[in-house]
Short mmCIF file of C-alpha atoms in Angstrom, two decimals:
data_model
loop_
_atom_site.label_atom_id
_atom_site.label_comp_id
_atom_site.label_asym_id
_atom_site.label_seq_id
_atom_site.Cartn_x
_atom_site.Cartn_y
_atom_site.Cartn_z
CA LEU A 24 101.72 44.41 44.00
CA VAL A 25 105.31 43.81 44.56
CA ASP A 26 108.01 45.99 42.79
CA PRO A 27 110.62 43.43 41.60
CA LYS A 28 113.57 45.55 42.35
CA GLU A 29 112.48 46.45 45.96
CA PHE A 30 111.74 42.61 46.49
CA LYS A 31 115.23 41.58 45.17
CA ASN A 32 117.00 44.17 47.22
CA PHE A 33 115.18 42.88 50.42
CA LEU A 34 116.26 39.11 49.58
CA VAL A 35 119.96 40.14 49.35
CA SER A 36 120.20 42.45 52.04
CA SER A 37 120.53 41.27 55.65
CA LEU A 38 118.20 42.35 58.17
CA LYS A 39 119.61 44.34 60.87
CA GLU A 40 116.63 45.19 63.10
CA ASP A 41 114.46 42.69 64.99
CA PHE A 42 111.29 43.78 63.39
CA LEU A 43 110.95 45.61 60.27
CA ILE A 44 107.54 47.29 59.09
CA LEU A 45 107.13 47.88 55.29
CA GLY A 46 104.74 50.64 54.69
CA ARG A 47 103.30 52.78 51.81
CA THR A 48 104.56 55.81 50.52
CA LYS A 49 102.22 58.68 50.41
CA LYS A 50 102.01 58.32 46.69
CA VAL A 51 101.11 54.50 47.01
CA PHE A 52 98.60 55.22 49.99
CA ALA A 53 96.91 57.52 47.70
CA THR A 54 95.96 54.92 45.30
CA TYR A 55 93.70 53.28 47.89
CA PRO A 56 89.96 54.00 48.22
CA ARG A 57 88.95 56.88 50.70
CA SER A 58 87.25 54.45 53.10
CA TRP A 59 90.43 52.64 53.57
CA LYS A 60 92.72 55.55 53.83
CA VAL A 61 90.41 57.33 56.63
CA THR A 62 90.06 54.02 58.74
CA GLU A 63 93.80 53.02 58.25
CA SER A 64 95.16 56.36 59.06
CA ILE A 65 93.35 56.21 62.49
CA ILE A 66 95.06 53.00 63.37
CA ASN A 67 98.41 53.78 61.97
CA HIS A 68 98.15 56.97 64.05
CA LEU A 69 97.55 55.23 67.34
CA VAL A 70 100.17 52.56 66.87
CA SER A 71 102.80 55.26 65.74
CA LYS A 72 101.99 57.04 69.10
CA ILE A 73 102.74 53.93 71.16
CA ILE A 74 105.87 52.83 69.29
CA ASN A 75 107.03 56.39 69.11
CA SER A 76 107.57 56.34 65.45
CA LYS A 77 105.57 56.94 62.36
CA VAL A 78 104.45 53.61 60.93
CA ASP A 79 102.00 52.01 58.44
CA VAL A 80 101.20 48.75 60.19
CA LEU A 81 98.16 47.85 58.07
CA THR A 82 99.94 46.42 55.06
CA GLY A 83 100.58 43.47 57.47
CA VAL A 84 104.12 43.32 55.80
CA TYR A 85 106.68 42.70 58.37
CA ILE A 86 110.06 40.95 58.14
CA PHE A 87 111.50 39.83 61.55
CA GLN A 88 114.11 37.99 63.38
CA ARG A 89 113.49 34.51 65.06
CA ILE A 90 113.06 36.08 68.40
CA VAL A 91 110.17 38.09 67.22
CA GLY A 92 108.58 35.09 65.85
CA GLU A 93 109.06 33.26 69.20
CA VAL A 94 107.53 36.09 71.07
CA ILE A 95 104.43 36.03 68.51
CA VAL A 96 104.29 32.18 68.91
CA LYS A 97 104.32 32.44 72.66
CA GLU A 98 102.00 35.48 73.44
CA ALA A 99 99.74 36.25 70.23
CA ILE A 100 96.14 35.60 70.78
CA GLU A 101 94.66 37.85 68.02
CA THR A 102 92.68 35.86 65.22
CA SER A 103 91.01 38.94 63.85
CA TRP A 104 92.41 41.70 61.46
CA GLY A 105 93.60 42.98 64.95
CA ALA A 106 96.69 40.81 64.41
CA CYS A 107 98.29 43.36 62.27
CA VAL A 108 98.72 45.71 65.34
CA GLU A 109 99.31 42.83 67.76
CA TRP A 110 102.46 41.57 66.15
CA PRO A 111 104.35 45.02 66.30
CA LEU A 112 102.93 45.80 69.77
CA LEU A 113 104.33 42.43 71.15
CA ALA A 114 107.75 43.26 69.58
CA GLN A 115 107.68 46.84 71.20
CA PHE A 116 106.57 45.63 74.58
CA ALA A 117 109.35 42.95 74.46
CA GLY A 118 111.82 45.75 74.22
CA LEU A 119 112.80 44.50 70.52
CA GLU A 120 114.10 47.01 68.04
CA ILE A 121 111.32 48.24 65.65
CA ASN A 122 112.25 49.95 62.22
CA TYR A 123 109.93 51.27 59.40
CA ARG A 124 110.64 51.62 55.77
CA GLU A 125 108.37 52.91 53.15
CA VAL A 126 108.17 50.90 49.77
CA LYS A 127 106.62 51.58 46.33
CA GLY A 128 105.49 48.02 45.70
CA LEU A 129 102.37 48.08 47.87
CA THR A 130 100.02 49.71 45.49
CA TRP A 131 96.14 48.83 45.89
CA GLU A 132 95.81 45.79 43.90
CA ASP A 133 92.02 45.38 43.78
CA PRO A 134 91.82 47.15 40.49
CA ASP A 135 93.96 44.79 38.74
CA ARG A 136 91.72 41.82 39.89
CA PHE A 137 88.62 43.56 38.67
CA GLN A 138 89.46 44.59 34.98
CA VAL A 139 86.39 42.86 33.71
CA GLU A 140 83.96 44.36 36.18
CA ILE A 141 85.38 47.64 35.62
CA LYS A 142 85.04 47.41 31.80
CA LYS A 143 81.27 46.39 32.35
CA ILE A 144 80.64 49.50 34.49
CA GLY A 145 82.68 51.50 32.00
CA SER A 146 84.65 53.69 34.48
CA PHE A 147 87.20 53.07 37.08
CA ASN A 148 86.04 55.95 39.13
CA LYS A 149 82.29 54.57 38.92
CA TRP A 150 83.57 51.11 39.91
CA LYS A 151 85.54 52.38 42.76
CA GLU A 152 82.62 54.63 44.01
CA LEU A 153 80.20 51.68 43.77
CA ASN A 154 82.36 49.46 45.57
CA TYR A 155 84.48 51.40 48.04
CA ASP A 156 82.56 54.28 48.84
CA SER A 157 79.43 52.60 49.84
CA ILE A 158 77.69 52.50 53.02
CA GLU A 159 78.40 48.90 53.25
CA GLU A 160 82.12 49.27 52.68
CA TRP A 161 82.43 52.04 55.06
CA TYR A 162 80.55 49.91 57.84
CA LYS A 163 83.11 47.20 57.14
CA ARG A 164 86.06 49.33 57.28
CA LEU A 165 84.83 50.90 60.58
CA ASP A 166 84.29 47.49 61.92
CA ILE A 167 87.85 46.43 61.03
CA CYS A 168 89.21 49.74 62.43
CA SER A 169 87.24 48.90 65.82
CA GLU A 170 88.80 45.47 66.02
CA HIS A 171 92.30 47.14 65.74
CA ILE A 172 91.31 49.67 68.50
CA LYS A 173 90.15 46.61 70.62
CA VAL A 174 93.53 45.10 70.41
CA ILE A 175 95.29 48.20 70.98
CA GLU A 176 93.21 48.81 74.05
CA ARG A 177 93.85 45.45 75.42
CA MET A 178 97.49 45.59 74.92
CA THR A 179 97.87 49.14 76.26
CA LYS A 180 95.81 48.56 79.63
#
């Protein structure tokens, strides 16, 4: 979900850096299912090590200058979830300035979209457990994590 005040501030402010990653605050990240937090933390840790700055890249929310767009159009090859790490790494390896800002407006939106289902089950926690702490969900999240790691490996060889 987008926080209207934060969004307005981004629209009226000028972008000074080449590539800005918008990430989640600790409080916002805590709204996500455990299966997401565990697997996304792995990828965020690895990318943070590479660019030498703590980042949360898996929001996929980036604001960037035209020069970065040109690098992405010219060099990006990723068609999987791995694009979330490919783009900032392309900017990094091109020597462009990367900055990071945490925002409140990136809370986990799935519960908002599934209110009817949550009501049928009768409990938010039960719904969350059934849908996001299942073997299937963990497998899916680990698979997505693996896609990101493959991109990181390819780009850092």
